[in-house]
Short mmCIF file of C-alpha atoms in Angstrom, two decimals:
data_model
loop_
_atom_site.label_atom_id
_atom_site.label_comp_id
_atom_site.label_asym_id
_atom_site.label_seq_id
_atom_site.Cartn_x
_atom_site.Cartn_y
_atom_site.Cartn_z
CA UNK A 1 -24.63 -4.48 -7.46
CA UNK A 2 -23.56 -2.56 -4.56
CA UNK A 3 -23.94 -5.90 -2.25
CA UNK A 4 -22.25 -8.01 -4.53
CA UNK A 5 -19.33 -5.79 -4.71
CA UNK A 6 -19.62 -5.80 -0.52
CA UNK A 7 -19.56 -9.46 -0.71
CA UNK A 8 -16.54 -10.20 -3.09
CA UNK A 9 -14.95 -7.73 -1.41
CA UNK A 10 -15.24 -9.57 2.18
CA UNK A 11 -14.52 -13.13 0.23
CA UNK A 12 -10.84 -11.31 -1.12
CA UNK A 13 -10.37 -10.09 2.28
CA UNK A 14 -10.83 -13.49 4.19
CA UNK A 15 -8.66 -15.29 1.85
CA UNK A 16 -5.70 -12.47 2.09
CA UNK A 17 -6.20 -13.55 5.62
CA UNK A 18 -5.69 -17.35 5.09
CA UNK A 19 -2.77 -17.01 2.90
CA UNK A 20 -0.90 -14.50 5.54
CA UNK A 21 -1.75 -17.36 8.26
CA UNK A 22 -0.68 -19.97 5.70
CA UNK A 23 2.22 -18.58 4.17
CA UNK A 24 3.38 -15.41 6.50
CA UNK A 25 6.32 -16.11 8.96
CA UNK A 26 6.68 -13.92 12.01
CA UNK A 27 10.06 -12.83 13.05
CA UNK A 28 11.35 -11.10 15.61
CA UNK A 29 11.66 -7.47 15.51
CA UNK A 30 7.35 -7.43 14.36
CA UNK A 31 8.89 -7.93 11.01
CA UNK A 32 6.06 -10.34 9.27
CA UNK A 33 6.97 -11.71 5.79
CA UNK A 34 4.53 -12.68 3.25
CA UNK A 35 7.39 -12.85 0.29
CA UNK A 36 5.69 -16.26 -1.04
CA UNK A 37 2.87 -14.17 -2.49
CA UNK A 38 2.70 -10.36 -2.41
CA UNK A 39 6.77 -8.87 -2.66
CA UNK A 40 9.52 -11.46 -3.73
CA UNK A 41 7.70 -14.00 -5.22
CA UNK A 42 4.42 -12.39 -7.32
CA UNK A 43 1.12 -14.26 -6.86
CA UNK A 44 -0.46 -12.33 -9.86
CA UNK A 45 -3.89 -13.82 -10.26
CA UNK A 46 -4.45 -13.02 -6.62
CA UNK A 47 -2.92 -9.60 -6.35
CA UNK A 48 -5.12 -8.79 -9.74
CA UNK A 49 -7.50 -9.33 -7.06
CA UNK A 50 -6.33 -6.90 -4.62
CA UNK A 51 -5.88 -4.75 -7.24
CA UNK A 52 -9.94 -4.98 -8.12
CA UNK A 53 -10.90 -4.27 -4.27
CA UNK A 54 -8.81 -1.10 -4.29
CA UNK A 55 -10.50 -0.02 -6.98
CA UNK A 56 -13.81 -1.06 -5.67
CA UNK A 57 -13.34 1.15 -2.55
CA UNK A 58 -12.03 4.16 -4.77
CA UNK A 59 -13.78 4.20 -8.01
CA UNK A 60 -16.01 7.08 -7.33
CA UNK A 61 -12.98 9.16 -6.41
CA UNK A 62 -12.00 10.08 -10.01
CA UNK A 63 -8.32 8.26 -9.49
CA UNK A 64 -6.34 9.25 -12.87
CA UNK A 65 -2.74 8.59 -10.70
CA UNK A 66 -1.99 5.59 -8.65
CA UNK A 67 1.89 6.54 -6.37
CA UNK A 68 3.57 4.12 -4.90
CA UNK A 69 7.42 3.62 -3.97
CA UNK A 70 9.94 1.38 -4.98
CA UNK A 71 10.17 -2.09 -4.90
CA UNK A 72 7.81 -3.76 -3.13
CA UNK A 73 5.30 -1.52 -3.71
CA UNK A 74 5.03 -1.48 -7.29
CA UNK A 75 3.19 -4.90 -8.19
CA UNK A 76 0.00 -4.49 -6.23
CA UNK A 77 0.52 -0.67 -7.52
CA UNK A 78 0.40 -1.61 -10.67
CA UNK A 79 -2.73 -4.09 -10.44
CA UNK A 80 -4.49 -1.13 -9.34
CA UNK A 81 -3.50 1.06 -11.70
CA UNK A 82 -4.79 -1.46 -14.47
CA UNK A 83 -8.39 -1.40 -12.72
CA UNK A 84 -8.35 2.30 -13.09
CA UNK A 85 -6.91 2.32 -16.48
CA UNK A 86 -4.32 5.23 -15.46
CA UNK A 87 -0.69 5.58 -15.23
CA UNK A 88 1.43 4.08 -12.08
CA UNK A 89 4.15 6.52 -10.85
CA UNK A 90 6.54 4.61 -8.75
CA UNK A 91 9.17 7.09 -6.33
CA UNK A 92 12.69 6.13 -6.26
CA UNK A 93 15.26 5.97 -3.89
CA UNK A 94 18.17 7.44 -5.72
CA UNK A 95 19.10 9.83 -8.56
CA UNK A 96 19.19 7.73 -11.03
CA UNK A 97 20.71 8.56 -15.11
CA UNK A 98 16.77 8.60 -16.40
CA UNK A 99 15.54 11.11 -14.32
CA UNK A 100 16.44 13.98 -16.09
CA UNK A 101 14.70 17.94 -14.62
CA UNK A 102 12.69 19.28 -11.47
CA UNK A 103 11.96 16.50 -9.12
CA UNK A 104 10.03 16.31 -5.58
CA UNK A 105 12.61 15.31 -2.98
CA UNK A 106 11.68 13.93 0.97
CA UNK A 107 13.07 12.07 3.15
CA UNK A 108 11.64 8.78 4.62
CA UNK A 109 13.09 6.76 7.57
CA UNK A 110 12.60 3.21 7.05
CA UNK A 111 11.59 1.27 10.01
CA UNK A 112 12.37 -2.33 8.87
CA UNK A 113 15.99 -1.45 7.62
CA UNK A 114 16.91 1.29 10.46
CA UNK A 115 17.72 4.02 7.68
CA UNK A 116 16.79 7.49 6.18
CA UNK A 117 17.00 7.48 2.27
CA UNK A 118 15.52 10.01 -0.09
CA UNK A 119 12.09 9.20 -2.40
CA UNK A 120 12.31 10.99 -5.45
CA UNK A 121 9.56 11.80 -7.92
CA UNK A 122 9.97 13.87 -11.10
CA UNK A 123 7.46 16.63 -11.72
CA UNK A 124 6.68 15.64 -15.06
CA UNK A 125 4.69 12.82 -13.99
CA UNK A 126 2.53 14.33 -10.49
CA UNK A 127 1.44 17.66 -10.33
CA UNK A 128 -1.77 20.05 -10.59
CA UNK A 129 -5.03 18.35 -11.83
CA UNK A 130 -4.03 14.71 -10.93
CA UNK A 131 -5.65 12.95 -8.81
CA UNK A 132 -3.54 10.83 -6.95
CA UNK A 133 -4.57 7.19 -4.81
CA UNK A 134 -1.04 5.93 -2.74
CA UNK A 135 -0.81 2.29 -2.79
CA UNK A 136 1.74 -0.13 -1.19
CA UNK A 137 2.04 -3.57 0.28
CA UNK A 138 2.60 -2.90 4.12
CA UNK A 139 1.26 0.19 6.03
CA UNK A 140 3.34 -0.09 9.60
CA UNK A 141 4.58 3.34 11.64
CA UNK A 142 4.08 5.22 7.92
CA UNK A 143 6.66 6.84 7.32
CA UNK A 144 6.93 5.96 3.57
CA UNK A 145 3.53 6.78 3.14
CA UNK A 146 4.10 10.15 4.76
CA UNK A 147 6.81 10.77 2.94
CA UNK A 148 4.64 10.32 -0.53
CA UNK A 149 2.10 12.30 1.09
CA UNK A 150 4.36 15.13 1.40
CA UNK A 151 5.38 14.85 -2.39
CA UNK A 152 1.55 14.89 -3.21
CA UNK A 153 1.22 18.29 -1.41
CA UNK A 154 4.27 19.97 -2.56
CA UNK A 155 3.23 18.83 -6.23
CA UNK A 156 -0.37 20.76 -5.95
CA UNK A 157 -1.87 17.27 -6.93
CA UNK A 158 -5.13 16.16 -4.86
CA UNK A 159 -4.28 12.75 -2.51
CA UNK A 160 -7.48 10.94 -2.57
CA UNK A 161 -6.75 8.22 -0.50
CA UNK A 162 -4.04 5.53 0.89
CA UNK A 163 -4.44 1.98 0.26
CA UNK A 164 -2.73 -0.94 1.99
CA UNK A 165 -2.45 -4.69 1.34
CA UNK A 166 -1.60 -5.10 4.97
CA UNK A 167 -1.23 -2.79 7.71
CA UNK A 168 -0.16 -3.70 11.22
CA UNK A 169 -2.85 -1.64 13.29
CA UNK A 170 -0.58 -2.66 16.36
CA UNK A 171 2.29 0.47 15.40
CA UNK A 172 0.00 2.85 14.86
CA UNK A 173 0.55 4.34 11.58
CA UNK A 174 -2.68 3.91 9.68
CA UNK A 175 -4.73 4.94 13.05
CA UNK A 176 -2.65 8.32 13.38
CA UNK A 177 -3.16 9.30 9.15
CA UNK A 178 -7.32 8.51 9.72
CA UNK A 179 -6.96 11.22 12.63
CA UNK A 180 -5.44 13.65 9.95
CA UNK A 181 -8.44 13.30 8.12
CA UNK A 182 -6.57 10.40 5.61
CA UNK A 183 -8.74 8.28 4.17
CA UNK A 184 -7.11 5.06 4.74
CA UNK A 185 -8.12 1.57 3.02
CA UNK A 186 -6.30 -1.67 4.37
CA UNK A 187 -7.35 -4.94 3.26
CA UNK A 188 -5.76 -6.97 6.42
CA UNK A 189 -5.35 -4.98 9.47
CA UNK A 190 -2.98 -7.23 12.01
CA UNK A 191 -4.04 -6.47 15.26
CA UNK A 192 -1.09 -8.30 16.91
CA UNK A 193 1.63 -10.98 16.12
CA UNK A 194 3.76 -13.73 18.29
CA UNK A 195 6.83 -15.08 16.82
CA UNK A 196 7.30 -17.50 19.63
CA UNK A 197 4.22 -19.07 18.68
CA UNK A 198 3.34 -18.08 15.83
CA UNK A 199 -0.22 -16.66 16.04
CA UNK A 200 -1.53 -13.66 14.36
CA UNK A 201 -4.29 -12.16 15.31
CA UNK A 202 -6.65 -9.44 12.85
CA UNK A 203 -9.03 -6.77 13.53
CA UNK A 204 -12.36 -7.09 12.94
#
């Protein structure tokens, strides 16, 4: 059981590959868009997929919270969450008229858009006794998934994990949470990207 899991696993894996090489465009600035399929336009069958590998790698972790931030975030979250059978809390970016009471507050610096907003989570839905898996599409520098780290901590929940559709290995980010003793699961790690040609190349 354990091998077939291993082996639909790698099959999931190699065809997220082929569809970032099919559909992703490379633009300058090592800003990669895959919007055909995983955050504008919703490929569900195949993030239902996704959403079965994360759950493959985690399963044993007693998950009963899957985190994630708004927008992009929140599909493959929410695929994930449906594996586990558990609630999806997604953080905001602004006080908004529903959330009403205490809420975690940090601040996050977002590298594609050059600005600092604020990723809010009430404390009704994460605190002590959950145990919480972070999930979101891209995993570059981190900072967003620091910042929900942070909001796990402060909360007294337990962070079991981080798990990332695709993570460009080439910034850093993932590499530097691992050394903090993160467990961190990536289903595409892009080793390196070329928009004058066009190439993208994984690690193994």
């Amino acid at each position: 059981c354990k091998y077939n899991n291993y082996v639909i696993g790698c099959v999931v894996m190699e065809f997220l590959k082929k569809r970032i090489l099919e559909d992703g465009e490379i633009h300058k600035g090592n800003i990669l868009k895959v919007d055909g399929f995983l955050n504008h336009q919703i490929d569900v069958p195949f993030l239902k997929e996704l959403g079965k590998e994360f759950y493959n790698r985690f399963k044993n972790e007693n998950v009963n919270k899957i985190l994630t931030i708004e927008s992009s975030g929140i599909a493959i979250a929410a695929m994930t969450a449906q594996e586990f059978e558990c609630p999806l809390v997604f953080a905001k970016k602004s006080i908004t008229k529903n959330i009403a009471g205490d809420i975690y507050l940090t601040p996050v610096e977002s590298f594609t858009h050059g600005t600092t907003y604020g990723v809010i989570v009430s404390k009704q839905f994460l605190g002590k006794g959950d145990r919480v898996l972070i999930i979101d599409d891209f995993l570059a520098v981190g900072n967003a998934l620091n910042g929900l780290i942070e909001i796990v901590k402060e909360s007294g929940a337990d962070l079991v994990g981080c798990g990332a559709v695709i993570e460009k290995g080439y910034q850093g980010g993932g590499d530097r949470l691992r050394k903090h003793g993160i467990r961190v699961e990536s289903l595409a790690v892009v080793e390196s990207m070329d928009h004058e040609n066009g190439t993208i190349e994984f690690r193994d």
